[in-house]
XYZ file of N, CA and C in Angstrom:
624
model
N 0.856 -1.204 0.000
C 0.000 0.000 0.000
C 0.878 1.234 0.000
N 0.631 2.195 -0.941
C 1.457 3.373 -1.071
C 1.227 4.376 0.045
N 2.176 5.277 0.187
C 2.062 6.320 1.199
C 1.107 7.407 0.720
N 0.375 8.007 1.653
C -0.519 9.113 1.313
C 0.291 10.338 0.927
N -0.116 11.081 -0.105
C 0.529 12.364 -0.380
C 0.264 13.321 0.773
N 1.028 14.421 0.786
C 0.914 15.363 1.906
C -0.497 15.890 2.073
N -1.171 16.247 0.949
C -2.532 16.773 1.068
C -3.479 15.728 1.631
N -3.218 14.453 1.304
C -4.053 13.388 1.825
C -3.923 13.253 3.332
N -2.691 13.421 3.824
C -2.474 13.361 5.272
C -3.179 14.517 5.969
N -3.129 15.699 5.340
C -3.794 16.865 5.926
C -5.303 16.650 5.977
N -5.860 16.122 4.865
C -7.298 15.880 4.812
C -7.712 14.850 5.848
N -6.896 13.791 5.976
C -7.211 12.749 6.947
C -7.165 13.300 8.367
N -6.129 14.105 8.648
C -6.018 14.707 9.976
C -7.190 15.636 10.255
N -7.606 16.403 9.218
C -8.752 17.295 9.382
C -10.028 16.522 9.658
N -10.177 15.393 8.958
C -11.358 14.569 9.182
C -11.409 14.012 10.584
N -10.249 13.564 11.077
C -10.179 13.048 12.447
C -10.498 14.152 13.444
N -9.946 15.348 13.198
C -10.194 16.469 14.108
C -11.674 16.838 14.123
N -12.307 16.897 12.917
C -13.726 17.234 12.843
C -14.568 16.180 13.554
N -14.196 14.914 13.381
C -14.930 13.850 14.061
C -14.813 13.994 15.571
N -13.605 14.372 16.027
C -13.403 14.571 17.457
C -14.251 15.702 17.993
N -14.320 16.813 17.236
C -15.148 17.942 17.647
C -16.608 17.534 17.692
N -17.051 16.784 16.669
C -18.446 16.351 16.618
C -18.802 15.502 17.824
N -17.943 14.526 18.148
C -18.205 13.665 19.300
C -18.219 14.478 20.582
N -17.238 15.388 20.711
C -17.173 16.224 21.905
C -18.417 17.075 22.061
N -18.887 17.700 20.975
C -20.060 18.554 21.019
C -21.323 17.753 21.288
N -21.360 16.500 20.816
C -22.517 15.662 21.092
C -22.608 15.351 22.587
N -21.440 15.097 23.190
C -21.407 14.766 24.609
C -21.741 15.981 25.454
N -21.188 17.122 25.079
C -21.405 18.349 25.838
C -21.758 19.475 24.868
N -23.045 19.704 24.600
C -23.442 20.733 23.637
C -22.958 22.113 24.043
N -22.445 22.845 23.059
C -21.948 24.201 23.292
C -22.385 25.085 22.127
N -22.550 26.393 22.369
C -22.897 27.296 21.271
C -21.737 27.459 20.302
N -22.060 27.831 19.084
C -21.014 28.106 18.091
C -20.090 29.202 18.618
N -18.788 28.960 18.677
C -17.884 29.991 19.194
C -17.941 31.274 18.364
N -17.778 32.393 19.018
C -17.823 33.682 18.326
C -16.786 33.740 17.214
N -15.623 33.146 17.436
C -14.555 33.170 16.429
C -14.954 32.428 15.155
N -15.943 31.526 15.255
C -16.391 30.765 14.085
C -17.736 31.265 13.557
N -18.088 32.492 13.895
C -19.398 33.025 13.483
C -19.565 33.077 11.979
N -18.448 33.161 11.249
C -18.517 33.201 9.793
C -19.178 31.933 9.237
N -19.105 30.831 9.979
C -19.702 29.587 9.497
C -21.217 29.686 9.414
N -21.812 30.545 10.240
C -23.276 30.678 10.222
C -23.749 31.432 8.988
N -22.838 32.059 8.264
C -23.210 32.776 7.043
C -23.064 31.911 5.788
N -22.656 30.664 5.959
C -22.540 29.764 4.816
C -23.939 29.277 4.431
N -24.375 29.517 3.192
C -25.717 29.062 2.785
C -25.858 27.544 2.916
N -27.014 27.104 3.384
C -27.264 25.675 3.557
C -28.578 25.318 2.856
N -28.564 24.241 2.062
C -29.779 23.844 1.342
C -30.958 23.661 2.299
N -32.105 24.110 1.882
C -33.379 23.963 2.595
C -33.487 24.830 3.845
N -32.426 25.581 4.162
C -32.499 26.510 5.294
C -32.274 27.932 4.806
N -32.732 28.226 3.607
C -32.536 29.540 3.016
C -33.427 30.576 3.703
N -33.074 31.833 3.515
C -33.885 32.911 4.093
C -35.313 32.862 3.555
N -35.440 32.630 2.268
C -36.775 32.611 1.662
C -37.638 31.512 2.271
N -37.073 30.319 2.423
C -37.846 29.219 2.978
C -38.188 29.447 4.447
N -37.269 30.056 5.189
C -37.535 30.344 6.601
C -38.693 31.325 6.726
N -38.661 32.387 5.938
C -39.738 33.376 5.983
C -41.068 32.737 5.574
N -41.015 31.868 4.572
C -42.231 31.221 4.085
C -42.871 30.335 5.144
N -42.081 29.470 5.775
C -42.668 28.522 6.728
C -43.018 29.182 8.061
N -42.340 30.269 8.407
C -42.649 30.972 9.651
C -43.998 31.691 9.563
N -44.381 32.072 8.341
C -45.639 32.782 8.106
C -45.728 34.078 8.914
N -44.602 34.774 9.005
C -44.580 36.039 9.741
C -45.453 37.079 9.050
N -46.169 37.858 9.855
C -47.093 38.852 9.337
C -46.735 40.240 9.869
N -47.010 41.291 9.096
C -46.766 42.658 9.575
C -47.453 42.909 10.917
N -46.724 43.543 11.818
C -47.271 43.890 13.121
C -47.091 42.831 14.191
N -46.598 41.647 13.811
C -46.418 40.590 14.803
C -45.152 40.817 15.632
N -45.117 40.136 16.764
C -43.951 40.140 17.647
C -43.362 38.729 17.625
N -42.137 38.610 17.136
C -41.520 37.296 16.965
C -40.215 37.221 17.742
N -39.757 35.987 17.968
C -38.534 35.718 18.725
C -37.630 34.810 17.912
N -36.362 35.191 17.796
C -35.363 34.312 17.194
C -34.359 33.933 18.274
N -34.245 32.645 18.544
C -33.303 32.145 19.544
C -32.038 31.682 18.838
N -30.887 32.174 19.318
C -29.616 31.789 18.720
C -29.424 32.314 17.322
N -29.571 33.616 17.106
C -29.487 34.159 15.746
C -28.074 34.242 15.196
N -27.051 34.062 16.070
C -25.693 34.313 15.603
C -25.570 35.761 15.165
N -24.784 36.047 14.139
C -24.668 37.441 13.670
C -25.798 37.879 12.739
N -26.830 37.022 12.542
C -28.020 37.506 11.864
C -28.282 37.007 10.458
N -27.900 35.780 10.131
C -28.084 35.297 8.762
C -29.553 35.351 8.324
N -30.472 34.913 9.186
C -31.897 34.921 8.838
C -32.637 36.134 9.396
N -32.015 36.831 10.311
C -32.699 37.853 11.098
C -33.366 38.932 10.262
N -32.646 39.490 9.329
C -33.138 40.691 8.654
C -34.254 40.391 7.661
N -34.238 39.201 7.075
C -35.345 38.816 6.195
C -36.639 38.681 6.998
N -36.533 38.119 8.219
C -37.719 37.979 9.072
C -38.174 39.338 9.578
N -37.223 40.158 10.022
C -37.561 41.492 10.541
C -38.275 42.330 9.483
N -37.823 42.222 8.238
C -38.472 42.967 7.149
C -39.918 42.526 6.961
N -40.168 41.220 7.074
C -41.524 40.710 6.879
C -42.480 41.189 7.990
N -41.935 41.506 9.165
C -42.763 41.960 10.288
C -43.150 43.428 10.192
N -42.529 44.148 9.291
C -42.872 45.559 9.096
C -44.162 45.690 8.278
N -44.940 46.755 8.535
C -44.723 47.786 9.552
C -45.316 47.377 10.909
N -44.715 47.894 11.956
C -45.279 47.763 13.285
C -44.871 46.548 14.080
N -44.136 45.616 13.473
C -43.747 44.411 14.199
C -42.336 44.497 14.748
N -42.015 43.553 15.632
C -40.686 43.504 16.238
C -40.150 42.078 16.184
N -38.839 41.972 15.982
C -38.159 40.688 16.090
C -37.191 40.769 17.262
N -37.456 39.998 18.294
C -36.568 39.937 19.450
C -35.554 38.831 19.207
N -34.280 39.166 19.341
C -33.205 38.191 19.124
C -32.576 37.864 20.474
N -32.450 36.579 20.742
C -32.019 36.110 22.063
C -30.855 35.149 21.881
N -29.733 35.454 22.527
C -28.547 34.619 22.372
C -27.802 34.553 23.697
N -27.120 33.454 23.928
C -26.351 33.307 25.163
C -25.043 34.087 25.107
N -24.604 34.459 23.888
C -23.337 35.162 23.716
C -23.575 36.635 23.371
N -23.140 37.509 24.264
C -23.320 38.934 24.026
C -22.566 39.394 22.785
N -21.406 38.800 22.515
C -20.626 39.193 21.335
C -21.400 38.937 20.045
N -22.146 37.846 19.998
C -22.956 37.562 18.816
C -24.025 38.632 18.644
N -24.669 39.003 19.740
C -25.698 40.039 19.666
C -25.103 41.374 19.244
N -23.911 41.693 19.737
C -23.264 42.950 19.357
C -22.980 42.968 17.856
N -22.488 41.833 17.330
C -22.199 41.754 15.894
C -23.485 41.897 15.085
N -24.552 41.263 15.544
C -25.834 41.351 14.853
C -26.350 42.781 14.844
N -26.282 43.454 15.973
C -26.817 44.811 16.048
C -25.972 45.793 15.237
N -24.690 45.522 15.080
C -23.863 46.347 14.199
C -24.331 46.202 12.757
N -24.654 44.978 12.366
C -25.193 44.758 11.028
C -26.540 45.462 10.860
N -27.364 45.379 11.895
C -28.677 46.027 11.830
C -28.535 47.530 11.626
N -27.593 48.136 12.351
C -27.377 49.580 12.232
C -26.920 49.942 10.818
N -26.038 49.136 10.244
C -25.548 49.412 8.893
C -26.665 49.291 7.852
N -27.620 48.396 8.113
C -28.724 48.183 7.177
C -29.893 49.133 7.434
N -29.833 49.872 8.527
C -30.939 50.754 8.873
C -32.154 50.021 9.396
N -31.950 48.834 9.974
C -33.038 48.036 10.529
C -33.254 48.439 11.985
N -34.462 48.870 12.323
C -34.686 49.387 13.675
C -35.780 48.638 14.438
N -36.189 47.457 13.935
C -37.222 46.692 14.655
C -36.673 45.377 15.206
N -35.367 45.343 15.470
C -34.720 44.174 16.070
C -34.307 44.531 17.496
N -34.723 43.697 18.453
C -34.496 43.978 19.875
C -33.654 42.855 20.481
N -32.412 43.146 20.937
C -31.547 42.081 21.443
C -31.695 41.852 22.953
N -31.432 40.598 23.352
C -31.369 40.280 24.777
C -30.515 39.040 24.972
N -29.667 39.083 25.998
C -28.747 37.984 26.272
C -29.273 37.124 27.418
N -29.048 35.808 27.307
C -29.458 34.942 28.397
C -29.479 33.479 27.993
N -30.076 32.663 28.850
C -30.138 31.207 28.708
C -31.519 30.812 28.191
N -31.554 30.055 27.096
C -32.828 29.677 26.477
C -33.667 28.763 27.354
N -33.072 28.190 28.379
C -33.846 27.344 29.294
C -34.599 28.177 30.319
N -34.288 29.470 30.359
C -34.957 30.388 31.285
C -35.177 31.712 30.548
N -36.141 31.746 29.664
C -36.381 32.928 28.843
C -36.925 34.080 29.696
N -36.352 35.267 29.557
C -36.747 36.407 30.400
C -37.931 37.188 29.823
N -38.953 36.464 29.375
C -40.130 37.099 28.789
C -41.378 36.604 29.511
N -42.394 37.441 29.498
C -43.664 37.072 30.131
C -44.373 35.994 29.315
N -45.306 35.316 29.943
C -46.131 34.330 29.235
C -46.848 34.990 28.055
N -47.018 34.228 26.990
C -47.800 34.672 25.825
C -47.266 35.969 25.215
N -45.943 36.066 25.109
C -45.320 37.304 24.629
C -45.203 37.387 23.111
N -45.175 36.235 22.407
C -44.822 36.244 20.992
C -45.830 35.487 20.132
N -45.929 35.946 18.890
C -46.762 35.269 17.904
C -46.025 34.117 17.234
N -44.700 34.192 17.191
C -43.920 33.171 16.499
C -42.501 33.148 17.058
N -41.842 32.004 16.876
C -40.439 31.866 17.290
C -39.694 31.039 16.254
N -38.386 31.257 16.206
C -37.533 30.647 15.186
C -36.218 30.201 15.815
N -35.810 28.952 15.503
C -34.504 28.430 15.915
C -33.927 27.664 14.729
N -32.825 28.137 14.171
C -32.202 27.464 13.030
C -30.826 26.954 13.448
N -30.645 25.656 13.398
C -29.430 24.948 13.808
C -28.961 25.413 15.190
N -29.907 25.523 16.107
C -29.623 26.046 17.448
C -30.021 25.066 18.550
N -31.127 24.368 18.376
C -31.694 23.579 19.469
C -30.681 22.597 20.051
N -29.898 21.947 19.194
C -28.926 20.963 19.664
C -27.791 21.555 20.475
N -27.608 22.869 20.405
C -26.567 23.533 21.191
C -26.998 23.775 22.631
N -28.275 23.571 22.923
C -28.809 23.888 24.240
C -28.810 22.639 25.114
N -28.066 22.627 26.214
C -28.153 21.492 27.141
C -29.544 21.488 27.785
N -30.268 20.422 27.592
C -31.624 20.394 28.109
C -32.605 20.978 27.114
N -32.708 20.346 25.938
C -33.605 20.845 24.897
C -35.060 20.857 25.354
N -35.417 19.889 26.175
C -36.799 19.804 26.651
C -37.188 21.063 27.424
N -36.270 21.544 28.270
C -36.544 22.756 29.051
C -36.709 23.966 28.137
N -35.877 24.055 27.090
C -35.973 25.168 26.149
C -37.300 25.140 25.395
N -37.745 23.967 25.003
C -39.020 23.856 24.288
C -40.195 24.187 25.203
N -40.110 23.800 26.464
C -41.161 24.164 27.414
C -41.232 25.678 27.606
N -40.075 26.316 27.639
C -40.037 27.776 27.770
C -40.631 28.445 26.536
N -40.335 27.912 25.375
C -40.934 28.457 24.150
C -42.453 28.308 24.186
N -42.925 27.187 24.648
C -44.368 26.975 24.755
C -44.991 28.004 25.705
N -44.269 28.359 26.737
C -44.781 29.337 27.705
C -44.888 30.730 27.098
N -43.895 31.143 26.312
C -43.859 32.533 25.832
C -44.592 32.734 24.507
N -44.988 31.632 23.843
C -45.740 31.747 22.588
C -47.235 31.815 22.895
N -47.917 32.726 22.238
C -49.364 32.855 22.436
C -50.114 31.669 21.832
N -51.315 31.431 22.330
C -52.165 30.385 21.760
C -52.365 30.664 20.269
N -52.157 29.645 19.459
C -52.245 29.798 18.010
C -50.937 30.193 17.363
N -49.918 30.465 18.164
C -48.626 30.888 17.637
C -47.812 29.739 17.074
N -46.748 30.085 16.347
C -45.932 29.098 15.653
C -44.500 29.088 16.164
N -43.895 27.906 16.108
C -42.459 27.749 16.340
C -41.880 26.994 15.157
N -40.825 27.553 14.563
C -40.148 26.905 13.445
C -38.737 26.520 13.880
N -38.394 25.261 13.623
C -37.063 24.741 13.944
C -36.419 24.253 12.659
N -35.200 24.703 12.398
C -34.453 24.268 11.224
C -33.233 23.470 11.642
N -32.978 22.358 10.937
C -31.835 21.502 11.253
C -31.212 20.962 9.974
N -29.899 20.761 10.009
C -29.178 20.125 8.923
C -27.919 19.490 9.488
N -27.519 18.320 8.972
C -26.270 17.713 9.450
C -25.026 18.390 8.892
N -25.197 19.249 7.879
C -24.055 19.895 7.235
C -23.397 20.913 8.178
N -22.147 20.694 8.504
C -21.353 21.603 9.341
C -21.989 21.827 10.712
N -22.737 20.857 11.192
C -23.422 21.043 12.475
C -23.294 19.796 13.346
N -22.389 19.828 14.327
C -22.237 18.668 15.214
C -23.406 18.495 16.170
N -24.322 19.498 16.230
C -25.453 19.439 17.160
C -26.755 19.021 16.483
N -26.657 18.497 15.288
C -27.839 18.169 14.482
C -28.866 17.358 15.274
N -30.127 17.821 15.225
C -31.233 17.118 15.872
C -32.097 16.484 14.789
N -32.241 15.175 14.811
C -33.049 14.476 13.814
C -34.531 14.803 13.992
N -35.249 14.787 12.877
C -36.657 15.190 12.921
C -37.501 14.356 13.892
N -37.389 13.023 13.903
C -38.223 12.259 14.848
C -37.975 12.651 16.307
N -36.721 12.935 16.631
C -36.389 13.355 18.000
C -36.993 14.723 18.289
N -36.850 15.643 17.343
C -37.427 16.979 17.508
C -38.933 16.900 17.686
N -39.588 16.145 16.829
C -41.056 16.080 16.905
C -41.516 15.533 18.256
N -40.849 14.488 18.713
C -41.242 13.904 20.003
C -41.073 14.907 21.131
N -39.944 15.595 21.150
C -39.689 16.547 22.230
C -40.621 17.749 22.151
N -40.891 18.225 20.938
C -41.793 19.367 20.783
C -43.207 19.005 21.224
N -43.664 17.818 20.859
C -45.008 17.403 21.249
C -45.100 17.168 22.751
N -44.029 16.669 23.348
C -44.019 16.505 24.801
C -44.077 17.856 25.511
N -43.555 18.896 24.861
C -43.596 20.246 25.436
C -44.949 20.915 25.243
N -45.820 20.304 24.447
C -47.165 20.847 24.261
C -47.471 21.383 22.881
N -46.519 21.297 21.949
C -46.746 21.786 20.593
C -47.384 20.700 19.717
N -48.056 21.145 18.673
C -48.627 20.241 17.674
C -47.862 20.396 16.367
N -47.346 19.298 15.827
C -46.650 19.357 14.550
C -47.615 19.746 13.452
N -47.146 20.639 12.555
C -48.029 21.144 11.513
C -47.485 20.954 10.106
N -46.192 21.227 9.878
C -45.697 21.210 8.505
C -44.186 21.052 8.517
N -43.699 20.360 7.485
C -42.254 20.178 7.317
C -41.865 20.492 5.882
N -40.714 21.169 5.726
C -40.126 21.416 4.414
C -38.743 20.778 4.392
N -38.402 20.137 3.264
C -37.106 19.483 3.150
C -37.276 17.987 2.996
N -36.685 17.388 1.944
C -36.930 15.987 1.643
C -36.044 14.994 2.389
N -34.948 15.464 2.971
C -34.005 14.548 3.595
C -33.716 14.911 5.034
N -32.444 14.777 5.413
C -32.055 15.079 6.785
C -32.176 16.565 7.094
N -31.926 17.412 6.102
C -32.078 18.855 6.307
C -33.547 19.230 6.209
N -34.032 20.014 7.173
C -35.468 20.311 7.175
C -35.769 21.581 7.954
N -36.944 22.130 7.676
C -37.583 23.151 8.495
C -38.923 22.581 8.929
N -39.218 22.662 10.220
C -40.464 22.105 10.742
C -41.209 23.170 11.524
N -42.513 23.251 11.283
C -43.346 24.222 12.000
C -44.279 23.498 12.974
N -44.310 24.037 14.188
C -45.186 23.515 15.232
C -46.118 24.633 15.687
N -47.272 24.236 16.176
C -48.288 25.197 16.583
C -48.612 24.999 18.063
N -48.803 26.125 18.769
C -49.320 26.042 20.133
C -50.827 26.240 20.089
N -51.576 25.230 20.460
C -53.039 25.309 20.442
C -53.568 26.022 21.683
């Protein structure tokens, strides 16, 4: 058997390192590091801005919540759909991510985005605060997903929607659809609609 060329050794080492990170993140979920925020701007099939806005069914004047927005890949498309009169509250555990997002908002002239830092398992909002909520490749980063889903159920108004997006691409925290559906239904949500033919998907749940 011949020796691997240098690039082959580098690729193999990178694969081993990525596998190690994936296993580590599966054991102990952590948010995307601020230094790697650029990865959240990489387009991913079936999790496009257009599809997110479509399945969220955001309407002008509504009050919506985005958990784990990173620097804002989906944020501004949703915020635009809520105009006029609506607000998009962005909630992240990392203040640096929120600062980066709000800098982008200022450059774009977007003034209906409201940031807040904290833990998704203990949302600092009153009951029935929002018409809709959005989490894209975020749920798996939260230790105790069940607690986060229960909190979302508490802050979403009756008839409101929650959209969760997941993909295995570049995401060691990927949550499979059957697992998501079971946990969401246990939290009190009703599954309503799914977009995406394979492992990558957007799923909408309703609070009755």
